[in-house]
Every structure is written in C-alpha cells, then in structure tokens.
PDB file of C-alpha atoms in Angstrom:
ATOM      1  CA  UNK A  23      -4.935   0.863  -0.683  1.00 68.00           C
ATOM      2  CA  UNK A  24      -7.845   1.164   1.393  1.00 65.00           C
ATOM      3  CA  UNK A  25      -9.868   4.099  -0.425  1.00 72.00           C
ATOM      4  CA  UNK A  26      -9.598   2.315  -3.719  1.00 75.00           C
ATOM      5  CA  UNK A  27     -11.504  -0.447  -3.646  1.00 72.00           C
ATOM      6  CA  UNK A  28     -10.288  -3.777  -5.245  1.00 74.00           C
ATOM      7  CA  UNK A  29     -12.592  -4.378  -7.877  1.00 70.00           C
ATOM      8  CA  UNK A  30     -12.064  -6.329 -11.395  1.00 66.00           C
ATOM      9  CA  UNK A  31     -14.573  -4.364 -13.196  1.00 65.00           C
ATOM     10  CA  UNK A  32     -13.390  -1.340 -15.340  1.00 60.00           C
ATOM     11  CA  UNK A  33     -13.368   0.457 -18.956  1.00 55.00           C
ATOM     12  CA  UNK A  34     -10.042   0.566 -21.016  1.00 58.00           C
ATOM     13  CA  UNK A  35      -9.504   4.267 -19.117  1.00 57.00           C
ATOM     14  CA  UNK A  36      -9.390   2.885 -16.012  1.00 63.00           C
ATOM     15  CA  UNK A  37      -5.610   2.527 -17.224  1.00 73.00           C
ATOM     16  CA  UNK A  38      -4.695   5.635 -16.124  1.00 79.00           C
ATOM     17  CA  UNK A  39      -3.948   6.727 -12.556  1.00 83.00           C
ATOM     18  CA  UNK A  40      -6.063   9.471 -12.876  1.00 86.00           C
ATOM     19  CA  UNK A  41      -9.258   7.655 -13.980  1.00 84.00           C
ATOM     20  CA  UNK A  42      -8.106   4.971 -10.814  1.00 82.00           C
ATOM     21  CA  UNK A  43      -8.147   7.596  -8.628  1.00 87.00           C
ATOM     22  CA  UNK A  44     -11.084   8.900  -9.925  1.00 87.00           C
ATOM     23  CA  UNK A  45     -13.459   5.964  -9.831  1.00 84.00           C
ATOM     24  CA  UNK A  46     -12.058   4.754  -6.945  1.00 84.00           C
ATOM     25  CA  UNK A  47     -11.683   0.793  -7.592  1.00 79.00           C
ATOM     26  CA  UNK A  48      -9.342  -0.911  -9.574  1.00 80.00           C
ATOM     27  CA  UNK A  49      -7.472  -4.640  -9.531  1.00 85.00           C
ATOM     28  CA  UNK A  50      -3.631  -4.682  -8.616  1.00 86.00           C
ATOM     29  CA  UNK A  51      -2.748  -3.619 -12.198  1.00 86.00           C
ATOM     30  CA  UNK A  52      -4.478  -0.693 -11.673  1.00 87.00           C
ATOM     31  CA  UNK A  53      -3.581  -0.060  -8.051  1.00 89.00           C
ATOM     32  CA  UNK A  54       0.034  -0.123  -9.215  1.00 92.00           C
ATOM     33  CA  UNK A  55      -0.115   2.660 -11.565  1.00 90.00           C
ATOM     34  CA  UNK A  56      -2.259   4.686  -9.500  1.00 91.00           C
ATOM     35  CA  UNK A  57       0.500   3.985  -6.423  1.00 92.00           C
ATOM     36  CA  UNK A  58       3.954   4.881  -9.155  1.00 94.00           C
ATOM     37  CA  UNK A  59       2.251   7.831 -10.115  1.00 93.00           C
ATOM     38  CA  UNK A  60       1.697   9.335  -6.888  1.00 93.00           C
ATOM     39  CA  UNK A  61       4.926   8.242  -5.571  1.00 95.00           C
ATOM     40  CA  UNK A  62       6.627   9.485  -8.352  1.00 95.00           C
ATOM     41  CA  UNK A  63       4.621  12.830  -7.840  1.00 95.00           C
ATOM     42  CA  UNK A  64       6.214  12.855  -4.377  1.00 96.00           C
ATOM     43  CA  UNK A  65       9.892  12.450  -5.901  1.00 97.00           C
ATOM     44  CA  UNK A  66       9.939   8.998  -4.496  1.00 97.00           C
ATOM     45  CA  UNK A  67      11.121   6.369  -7.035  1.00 97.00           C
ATOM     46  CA  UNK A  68       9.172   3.606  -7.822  1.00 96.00           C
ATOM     47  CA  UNK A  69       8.946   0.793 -10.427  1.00 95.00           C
ATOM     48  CA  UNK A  70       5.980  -1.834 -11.383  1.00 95.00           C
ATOM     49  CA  UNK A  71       6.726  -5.280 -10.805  1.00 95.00           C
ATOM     50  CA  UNK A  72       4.776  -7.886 -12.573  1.00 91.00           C
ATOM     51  CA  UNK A  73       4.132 -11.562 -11.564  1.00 89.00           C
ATOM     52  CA  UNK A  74       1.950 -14.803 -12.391  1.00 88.00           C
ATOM     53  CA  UNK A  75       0.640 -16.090  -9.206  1.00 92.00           C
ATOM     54  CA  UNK A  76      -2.256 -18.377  -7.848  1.00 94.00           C
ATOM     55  CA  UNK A  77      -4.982 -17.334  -5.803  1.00 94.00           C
ATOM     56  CA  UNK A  78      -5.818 -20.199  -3.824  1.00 95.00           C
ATOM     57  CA  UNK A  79      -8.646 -18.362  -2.231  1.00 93.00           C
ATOM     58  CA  UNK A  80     -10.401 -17.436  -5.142  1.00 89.00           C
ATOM     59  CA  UNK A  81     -14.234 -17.894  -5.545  1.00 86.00           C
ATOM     60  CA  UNK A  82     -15.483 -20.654  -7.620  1.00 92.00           C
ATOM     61  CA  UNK A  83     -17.706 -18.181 -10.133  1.00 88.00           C
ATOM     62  CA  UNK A  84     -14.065 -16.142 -11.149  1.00 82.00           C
ATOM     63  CA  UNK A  85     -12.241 -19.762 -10.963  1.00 86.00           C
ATOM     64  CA  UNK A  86     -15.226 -21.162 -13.196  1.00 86.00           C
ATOM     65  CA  UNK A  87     -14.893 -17.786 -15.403  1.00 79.00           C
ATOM     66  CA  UNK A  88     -11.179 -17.610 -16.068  1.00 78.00           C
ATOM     67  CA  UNK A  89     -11.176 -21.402 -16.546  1.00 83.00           C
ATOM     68  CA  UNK A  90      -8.334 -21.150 -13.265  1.00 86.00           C
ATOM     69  CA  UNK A  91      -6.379 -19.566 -10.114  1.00 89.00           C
ATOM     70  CA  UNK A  92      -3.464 -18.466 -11.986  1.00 88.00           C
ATOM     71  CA  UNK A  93      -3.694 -14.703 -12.259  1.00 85.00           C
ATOM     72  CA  UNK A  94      -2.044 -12.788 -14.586  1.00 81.00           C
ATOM     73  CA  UNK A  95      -0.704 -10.524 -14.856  1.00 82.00           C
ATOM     74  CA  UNK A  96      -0.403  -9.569 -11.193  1.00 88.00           C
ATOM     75  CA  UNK A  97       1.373  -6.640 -10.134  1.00 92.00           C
ATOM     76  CA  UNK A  98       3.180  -4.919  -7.117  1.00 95.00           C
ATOM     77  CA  UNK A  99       5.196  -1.585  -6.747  1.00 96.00           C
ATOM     78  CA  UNK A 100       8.794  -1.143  -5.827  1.00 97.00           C
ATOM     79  CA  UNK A 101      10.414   2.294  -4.314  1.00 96.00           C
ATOM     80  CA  UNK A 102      13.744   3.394  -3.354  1.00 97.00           C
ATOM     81  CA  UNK A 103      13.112   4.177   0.237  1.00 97.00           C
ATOM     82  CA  UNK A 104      16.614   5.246   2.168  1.00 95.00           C
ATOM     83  CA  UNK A 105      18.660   3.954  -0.505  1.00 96.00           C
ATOM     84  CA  UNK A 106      17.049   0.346  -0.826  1.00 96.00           C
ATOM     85  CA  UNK A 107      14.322  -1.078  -2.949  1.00 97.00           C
ATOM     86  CA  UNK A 108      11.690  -2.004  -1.171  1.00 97.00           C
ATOM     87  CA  UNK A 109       8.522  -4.308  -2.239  1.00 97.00           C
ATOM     88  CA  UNK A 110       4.571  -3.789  -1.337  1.00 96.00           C
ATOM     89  CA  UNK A 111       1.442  -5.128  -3.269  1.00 94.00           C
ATOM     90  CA  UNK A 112      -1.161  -2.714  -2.268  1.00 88.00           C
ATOM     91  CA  UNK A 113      -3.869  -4.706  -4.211  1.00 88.00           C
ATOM     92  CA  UNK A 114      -6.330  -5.524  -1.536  1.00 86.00           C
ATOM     93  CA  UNK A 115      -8.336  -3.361   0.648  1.00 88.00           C
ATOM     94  CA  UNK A 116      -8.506  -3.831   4.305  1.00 90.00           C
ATOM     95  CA  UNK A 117     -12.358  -4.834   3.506  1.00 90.00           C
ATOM     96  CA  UNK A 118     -11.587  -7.113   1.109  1.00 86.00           C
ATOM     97  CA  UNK A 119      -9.580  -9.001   3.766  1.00 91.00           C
ATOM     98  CA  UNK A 120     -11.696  -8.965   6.583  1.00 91.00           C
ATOM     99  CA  UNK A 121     -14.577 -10.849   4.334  1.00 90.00           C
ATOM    100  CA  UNK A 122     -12.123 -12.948   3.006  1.00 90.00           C
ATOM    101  CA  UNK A 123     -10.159 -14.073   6.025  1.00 94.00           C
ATOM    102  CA  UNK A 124      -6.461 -13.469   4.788  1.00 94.00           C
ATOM    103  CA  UNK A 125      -3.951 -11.081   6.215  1.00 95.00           C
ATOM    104  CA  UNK A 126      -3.805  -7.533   5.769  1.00 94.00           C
ATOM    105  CA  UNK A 127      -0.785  -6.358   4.143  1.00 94.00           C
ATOM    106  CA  UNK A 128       0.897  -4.198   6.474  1.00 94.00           C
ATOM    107  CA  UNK A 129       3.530  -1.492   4.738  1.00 93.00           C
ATOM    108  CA  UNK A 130       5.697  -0.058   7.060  1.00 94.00           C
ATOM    109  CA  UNK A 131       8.570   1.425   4.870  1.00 92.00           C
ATOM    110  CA  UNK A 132      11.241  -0.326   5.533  1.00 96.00           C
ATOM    111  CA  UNK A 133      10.069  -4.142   4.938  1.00 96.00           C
ATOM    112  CA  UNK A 134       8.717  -5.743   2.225  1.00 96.00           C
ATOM    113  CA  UNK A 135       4.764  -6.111   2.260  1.00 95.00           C
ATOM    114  CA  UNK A 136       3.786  -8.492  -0.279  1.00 96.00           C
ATOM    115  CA  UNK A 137       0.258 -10.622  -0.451  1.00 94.00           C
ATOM    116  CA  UNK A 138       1.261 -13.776   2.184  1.00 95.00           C
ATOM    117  CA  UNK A 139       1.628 -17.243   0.825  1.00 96.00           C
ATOM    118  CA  UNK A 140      -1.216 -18.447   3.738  1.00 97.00           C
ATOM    119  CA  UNK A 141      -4.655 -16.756   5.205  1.00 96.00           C
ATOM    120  CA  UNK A 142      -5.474 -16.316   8.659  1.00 97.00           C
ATOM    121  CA  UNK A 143      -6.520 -20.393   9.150  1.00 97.00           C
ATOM    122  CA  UNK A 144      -3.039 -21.284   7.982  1.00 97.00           C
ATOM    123  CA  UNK A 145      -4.265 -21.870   4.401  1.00 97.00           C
ATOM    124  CA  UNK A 146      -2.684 -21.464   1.154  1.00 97.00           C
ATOM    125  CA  UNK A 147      -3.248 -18.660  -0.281  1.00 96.00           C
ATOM    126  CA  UNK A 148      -1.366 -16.620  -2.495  1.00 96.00           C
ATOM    127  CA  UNK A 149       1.414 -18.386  -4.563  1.00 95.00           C
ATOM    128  CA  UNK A 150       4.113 -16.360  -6.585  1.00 93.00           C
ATOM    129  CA  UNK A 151       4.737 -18.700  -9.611  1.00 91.00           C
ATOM    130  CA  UNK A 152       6.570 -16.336 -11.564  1.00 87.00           C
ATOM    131  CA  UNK A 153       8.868 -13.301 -11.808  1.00 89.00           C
ATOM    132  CA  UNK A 154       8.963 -11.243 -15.046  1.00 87.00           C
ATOM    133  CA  UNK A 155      10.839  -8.294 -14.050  1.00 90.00           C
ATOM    134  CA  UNK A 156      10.179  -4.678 -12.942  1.00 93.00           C
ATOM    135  CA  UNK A 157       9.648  -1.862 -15.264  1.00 91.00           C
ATOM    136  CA  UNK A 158       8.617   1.804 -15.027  1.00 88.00           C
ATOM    137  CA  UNK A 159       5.179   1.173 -16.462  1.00 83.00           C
ATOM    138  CA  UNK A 160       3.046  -1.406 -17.523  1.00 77.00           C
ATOM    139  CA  UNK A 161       4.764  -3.678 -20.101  1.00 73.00           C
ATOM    140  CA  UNK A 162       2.195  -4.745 -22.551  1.00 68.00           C
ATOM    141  CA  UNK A 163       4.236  -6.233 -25.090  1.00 67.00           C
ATOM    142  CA  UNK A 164       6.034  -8.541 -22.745  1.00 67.00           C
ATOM    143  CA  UNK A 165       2.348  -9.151 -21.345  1.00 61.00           C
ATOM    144  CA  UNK A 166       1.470 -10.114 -25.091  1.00 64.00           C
ATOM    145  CA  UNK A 167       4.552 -12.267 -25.857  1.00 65.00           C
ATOM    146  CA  UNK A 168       4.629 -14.005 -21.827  1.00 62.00           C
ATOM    147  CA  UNK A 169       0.609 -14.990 -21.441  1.00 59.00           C
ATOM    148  CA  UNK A 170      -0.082 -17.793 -23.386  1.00 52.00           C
ATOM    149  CA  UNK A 171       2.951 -19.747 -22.134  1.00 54.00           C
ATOM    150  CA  UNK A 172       2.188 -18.299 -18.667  1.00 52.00           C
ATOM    151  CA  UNK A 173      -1.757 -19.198 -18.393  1.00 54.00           C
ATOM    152  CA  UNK A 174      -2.396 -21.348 -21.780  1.00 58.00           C
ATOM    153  CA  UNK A 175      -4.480 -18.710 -22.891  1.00 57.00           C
ATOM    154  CA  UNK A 176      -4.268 -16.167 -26.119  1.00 54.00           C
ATOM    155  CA  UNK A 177      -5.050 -12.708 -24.607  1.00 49.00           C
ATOM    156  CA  UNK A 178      -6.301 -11.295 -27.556  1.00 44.00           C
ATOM    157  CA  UNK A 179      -9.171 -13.931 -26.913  1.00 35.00           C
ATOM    158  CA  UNK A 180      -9.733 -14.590 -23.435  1.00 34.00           C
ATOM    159  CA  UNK A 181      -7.980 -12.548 -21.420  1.00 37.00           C
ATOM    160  CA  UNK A 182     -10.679 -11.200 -19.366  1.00 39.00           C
ATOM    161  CA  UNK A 183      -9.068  -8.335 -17.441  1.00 39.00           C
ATOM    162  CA  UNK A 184      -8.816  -6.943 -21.269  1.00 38.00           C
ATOM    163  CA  UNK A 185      -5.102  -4.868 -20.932  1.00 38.00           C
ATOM    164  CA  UNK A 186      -4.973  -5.067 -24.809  1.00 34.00           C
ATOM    165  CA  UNK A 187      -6.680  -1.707 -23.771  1.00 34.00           C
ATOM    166  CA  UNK A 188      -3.304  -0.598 -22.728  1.00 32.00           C
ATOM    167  CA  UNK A 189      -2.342  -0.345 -26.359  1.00 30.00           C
TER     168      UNK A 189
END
C-alpha cells in the first residue's frame, strides 16, 4: 500500500500487476490487481471487489475535471484468511493520508479495513453508494454496461481513468 504510490496518472499497461509494481503508483483499480496477484502468488485467495462511491474530500481541480465526487469504478480486495472472507481497500498510501487528514487504513488480518465513511475532523468522507459484486479480475464489461447509469457518463467518452484499456 505504502510503496505504491496512489496516483491517477498511468498508460493502458499500467493494467497489469507487473507494470503496477513496476512503476510504482497506481489508483485503487490498479492497487487491486497488483494486491490479487501477489496474494494469489502466495496461495492466498483473493477476489476484486468493485464499488461506486463518493469522495467527499476530493480536490476541487479532479471534482471540476470529472464534472463530480462519485468515483467509479472503485475497487477493494477480498481474501480467504482462516476460513473467512475478509475486506481491505489498500488504495491510499500512508502519505496520501497524512496530507490529506483522513484515517489510515489499518489491515490487521482478521478485520475488515475499508476507506472510513469520516476523516480525522469528523468529516464525511468516503461514501459507498454502490455494490456491484466481487470477481476474480477486473470486470470490464459489467464496467461498460453499469457506468452510465452509475455516474451519467458514457465511458467510451469521458471516462477519464480510461479502463476501456482493459480491453
């Protein structure tokens, strides 16, 4: 979480866990495959769960760009830890939340560790609007069929985290 940077600017590659890894930055999309893989490399099962949710902390330049605070998709991991599933979004950096003044998400293994609904003032913050399932990878057709109900925008045109490149 901490060693790869959360960062929203990438190349189509950047899709693979490998290239993540390798550049060291990625958004929670990418952060989530990078995190399956390497769980998965370690015989640990783990699934990719994807979500719309609003980021009531986001800065006015990316609210001004994406025309709102509803991000998505958004997306979190899932593994089967001692016989239980068991959620963690490992999308921001420990950085990232220092500057920003919201709480670090804390993974301990047996809890779930998802992005908290207020920062460290007691503000909103992050705010799960919707649940569309987890899968073992990326799914880019739901993506495709889900987003313009979702955000009111077509992906193939303004979808500016550009995961057509998943195709």
């Amino acid at each position: 979480r901490d060693t790869i940077v959360y960062s929203t600017r990438f190349v189509r590659e950047d899709y693979r866990a490998s290239q993540v890894l390798k550049r060291g930055a990625g958004h929670c999309v990418h952060k989530a495959i990078l995190l399956a893989a390497l769980a998965r490399a370690l015989n640990i099962p783990c699934r990719i769960g994807i979500w719309a949710i609003r980021n009531h902390k986001l800065n006015p330049q990316t609210v001004e760009r994406l025309g709102t605070n509803l991000l998505f998709p958004h997306a979190s991991n899932q593994f089967m830890l001692n016989g239980t599933w068991v959620s963690v979004c490992a999308a921001f950096d420990q950085d990232m939340c220092r500057n920003t003044g919201v709480p670090v998400v804390v993974f301990d293994g047996v809890h779930d560790a998802m992005l908290p609904p207020h920062d460290l003032e007691g503000n909103q913050y992050i705010e799960y609007l919707d649940f569309l399932g987890y899968h073992e990878d990326i799914p880019v057709n739901l993506y495709l069929r889900t987003c313009p109900a979702t955000t009111g925008r077509n992906p193939r045109i303004s979808w500016k985290f550009k995961i057509l490149a998943l195709k």
